[in-house]
Amino acid sequence: MSGSTGRRITEKLSDEVLRGATGRDWAGWFAVLDAWDATRRSHAEIAAFLGTEHRMGGWYAQSVTVGYEQARGLRQVGQSSTGDWNTSGSRTLAAGPERVLDAFTDPELRGRWLPGVDLSVRGLRPGKSLSAGFSDASGDAGRLTLWLEELPDGRTRLGVGHGKLADAEAVARYKAFWKERLAALKSLLEEEPR
């Protein structure tokens, strides 16, 4: 593989923080899950077990489940519990949510910061979200999902999810791609506020 798909969740969420929130560190939770034979269970079953039997909040139950699946070789970084490959990025932009969505839906404006990309909109909630098919000049495809949150100061927090990628190499490639392209979007919107 020619690039890194990112860090494992066990590298992002420290033992100290996990222990403070849940009463156990990673090794402690892995021992509990191993004793329960979690490698033979689905993602949903593991998360439900942690939530129900151990009263773990939803975010931590999901995080521990993903960490366990990654540690036990049930999934790789960038891979969902269903086997799909995904990456994401985010940026806070000095523009309102409608202007940010325009930068994706208006072909002329999109071409100025995201050249060679075609989007086929599948769902749109003005000012809130967008889902679209994605294809670029290399012939790569996937599914794009955007989430927008308007901040009190008029800026917008944008989250981009790029799913249905081919493999771990595509995850690494598009992780770098979105980092670069979201920086270009930020520059464009700051140069030409509306």
Coordinates of C-alpha atoms in Angstrom, one line a residue:
M1 CA 0.0 0.0 0.0
S2 CA 1.4 3.4 -1.0
G3 CA -0.1 5.6 1.7
S4 CA -1.5 5.7 5.2
T5 CA -5.2 5.6 5.6
G6 CA -4.9 7.3 8.9
R7 CA -4.5 6.4 12.6
R8 CA -6.2 3.7 14.5
I9 CA -8.8 4.9 17.0
T10 CA -6.6 3.5 19.8
E11 CA -4.0 6.1 18.7
K12 CA -6.6 8.9 18.7
L13 CA -8.4 8.1 22.0
S14 CA -5.9 7.8 24.8
D15 CA -6.1 5.2 27.6
E16 CA -6.4 8.0 30.1
V17 CA -9.4 9.6 28.5
L18 CA -11.1 6.2 27.8
R19 CA -10.5 5.1 31.4
G20 CA -11.9 8.4 32.7
A21 CA -15.0 8.1 30.6
T22 CA -15.7 4.4 30.8
G23 CA -13.8 3.0 33.8
R24 CA -11.4 0.9 31.7
D25 CA -8.5 1.5 29.3
W26 CA -8.1 -0.2 25.9
A27 CA -6.5 -3.3 27.2
G28 CA -9.3 -3.6 29.8
W29 CA -12.1 -3.4 27.3
F30 CA -10.3 -5.7 24.9
A31 CA -10.1 -8.3 27.7
V32 CA -13.8 -7.9 28.4
L33 CA -14.7 -8.3 24.7
D34 CA -12.3 -11.3 24.2
A35 CA -13.9 -13.0 27.2
W36 CA -17.4 -12.4 25.6
D37 CA -16.0 -13.9 22.3
A38 CA -16.7 -10.6 20.4
T39 CA -14.6 -11.6 17.4
R40 CA -17.6 -13.8 16.5
R41 CA -20.1 -11.0 16.8
S42 CA -21.3 -8.2 14.5
H43 CA -20.4 -4.6 15.0
A44 CA -24.0 -3.8 16.1
E45 CA -23.9 -6.7 18.6
I46 CA -20.6 -5.5 20.2
A47 CA -21.8 -1.9 20.5
A48 CA -25.1 -3.0 21.9
F49 CA -23.3 -5.3 24.5
L50 CA -21.2 -2.4 25.6
G51 CA -24.1 0.0 25.8
T52 CA -26.5 -2.4 27.6
E53 CA -24.3 -4.6 29.7
H54 CA -21.7 -2.0 30.6
R55 CA -23.8 1.2 30.4
M56 CA -21.4 2.8 28.0
G57 CA -22.6 5.9 26.1
G58 CA -23.2 5.6 22.4
W59 CA -20.1 7.4 21.2
Y60 CA -17.8 5.5 23.4
A61 CA -19.5 2.2 22.6
Q62 CA -19.0 2.8 18.9
S63 CA -15.4 3.9 19.5
V64 CA -14.5 0.9 21.6
T65 CA -16.1 -1.4 19.1
V66 CA -14.2 0.1 16.2
G67 CA -11.0 0.0 18.2
Y68 CA -11.5 -3.7 19.0
E69 CA -12.4 -4.5 15.4
Q70 CA -9.2 -2.8 14.2
A71 CA -7.0 -4.4 16.9
R72 CA -8.4 -7.9 16.1
G73 CA -8.0 -7.6 12.3
L74 CA -11.8 -7.4 11.7
R75 CA -11.4 -4.1 9.8
Q76 CA -8.7 -1.7 8.7
V77 CA -8.5 2.0 9.3
G78 CA -10.8 3.6 6.7
Q79 CA -13.0 0.6 6.4
S80 CA -16.6 0.4 7.8
S81 CA -18.1 -2.5 9.6
T82 CA -19.7 -3.6 6.3
G83 CA -16.4 -3.7 4.5
D84 CA -16.9 -0.4 2.6
W85 CA -13.9 2.0 2.3
N86 CA -14.4 5.6 3.5
T87 CA -12.6 8.7 4.3
S88 CA -13.6 12.1 5.6
G89 CA -12.5 15.7 6.1
S90 CA -13.7 18.9 7.6
R91 CA -13.2 22.6 7.5
T92 CA -14.6 25.7 9.0
L93 CA -15.3 28.2 6.3
A94 CA -16.0 32.0 6.3
A95 CA -19.3 31.7 4.4
G96 CA -22.9 30.8 5.1
P97 CA -24.1 27.2 4.5
E98 CA -26.0 28.2 1.3
R99 CA -22.8 29.6 -0.2
V100 CA -20.9 26.5 0.8
L101 CA -23.5 24.3 -0.9
D102 CA -23.4 26.5 -4.0
A103 CA -19.7 25.7 -4.2
F104 CA -20.6 22.0 -4.7
T105 CA -23.8 22.3 -6.7
D106 CA -23.0 25.1 -9.1
P107 CA -20.8 23.5 -11.9
E108 CA -19.0 26.7 -12.8
L109 CA -18.1 27.6 -9.2
R110 CA -17.2 24.0 -8.4
G111 CA -14.8 23.9 -11.3
R112 CA -12.8 26.7 -9.8
W113 CA -11.8 24.7 -6.7
L114 CA -12.7 21.1 -7.5
P115 CA -11.8 20.8 -11.2
G116 CA -12.5 17.6 -13.1
V117 CA -15.1 16.3 -10.6
D118 CA -18.7 15.5 -11.5
L119 CA -21.3 15.3 -8.8
S120 CA -24.8 13.8 -9.3
V121 CA -26.9 15.1 -6.5
R122 CA -29.1 12.4 -4.9
G123 CA -30.3 14.4 -1.9
L124 CA -30.2 18.0 -0.7
R125 CA -31.4 19.6 2.5
P126 CA -30.7 23.4 1.9
G127 CA -28.3 24.7 4.4
K128 CA -27.9 21.3 6.1
S129 CA -26.7 18.4 3.9
L130 CA -26.0 17.0 0.5
S131 CA -25.5 13.5 -0.9
A132 CA -24.2 12.9 -4.3
G133 CA -22.5 10.4 -6.6
F134 CA -18.9 11.4 -7.2
S135 CA -16.7 10.8 -10.2
D136 CA -13.4 12.4 -11.3
A137 CA -11.2 12.5 -14.4
S138 CA -9.3 9.3 -13.3
G139 CA -12.6 7.4 -13.5
D140 CA -12.8 6.9 -9.7
A141 CA -16.2 7.0 -8.2
G142 CA -17.8 6.9 -4.9
R143 CA -20.5 8.6 -2.8
L144 CA -20.1 12.0 -1.3
T145 CA -22.0 13.2 1.8
L146 CA -21.8 16.7 3.2
W147 CA -22.9 17.9 6.6
L148 CA -23.1 21.6 7.3
E149 CA -23.5 23.5 10.6
E150 CA -24.0 27.2 10.7
L151 CA -22.0 28.8 13.4
P152 CA -23.2 31.9 15.4
D153 CA -20.5 34.1 13.8
G154 CA -21.8 33.3 10.3
R155 CA -19.2 30.8 9.4
T156 CA -20.0 27.2 8.5
R157 CA -18.5 24.0 9.7
L158 CA -18.4 21.5 6.8
G159 CA -17.9 17.8 7.1
V160 CA -17.2 15.8 4.0
G161 CA -17.6 12.0 3.9
H162 CA -16.4 10.1 0.8
G163 CA -17.6 6.6 0.8
K164 CA -17.8 3.5 -1.5
L165 CA -14.1 3.8 -2.3
A166 CA -12.3 0.9 -4.0
D167 CA -9.7 0.0 -1.3
A168 CA -7.2 1.3 1.3
E169 CA -5.1 3.0 -1.3
A170 CA -8.1 5.0 -2.5
V171 CA -8.8 6.0 1.1
A172 CA -5.2 7.3 1.5
R173 CA -5.4 9.1 -1.9
Y174 CA -8.8 10.8 -1.2
K175 CA -7.8 11.7 2.4
A176 CA -5.0 13.8 0.9
F177 CA -7.2 15.0 -2.0
W178 CA -9.9 16.4 0.4
K179 CA -7.3 18.1 2.6
E180 CA -6.0 19.9 -0.4
R181 CA -9.4 20.6 -2.0
L182 CA -11.0 21.9 1.2
A183 CA -8.1 24.3 1.6
A184 CA -8.8 25.5 -2.0
L185 CA -12.5 25.9 -1.2
K186 CA -11.6 28.0 1.9
S187 CA -9.4 30.2 -0.2
L188 CA -12.0 30.7 -2.9
L189 CA -14.8 31.5 -0.4
E190 CA -12.6 34.0 1.5
E191 CA -11.5 35.7 -1.7
E192 CA -15.1 36.0 -3.0
P193 CA -17.5 36.3 -0.1
R194 CA -21.1 36.8 -1.2

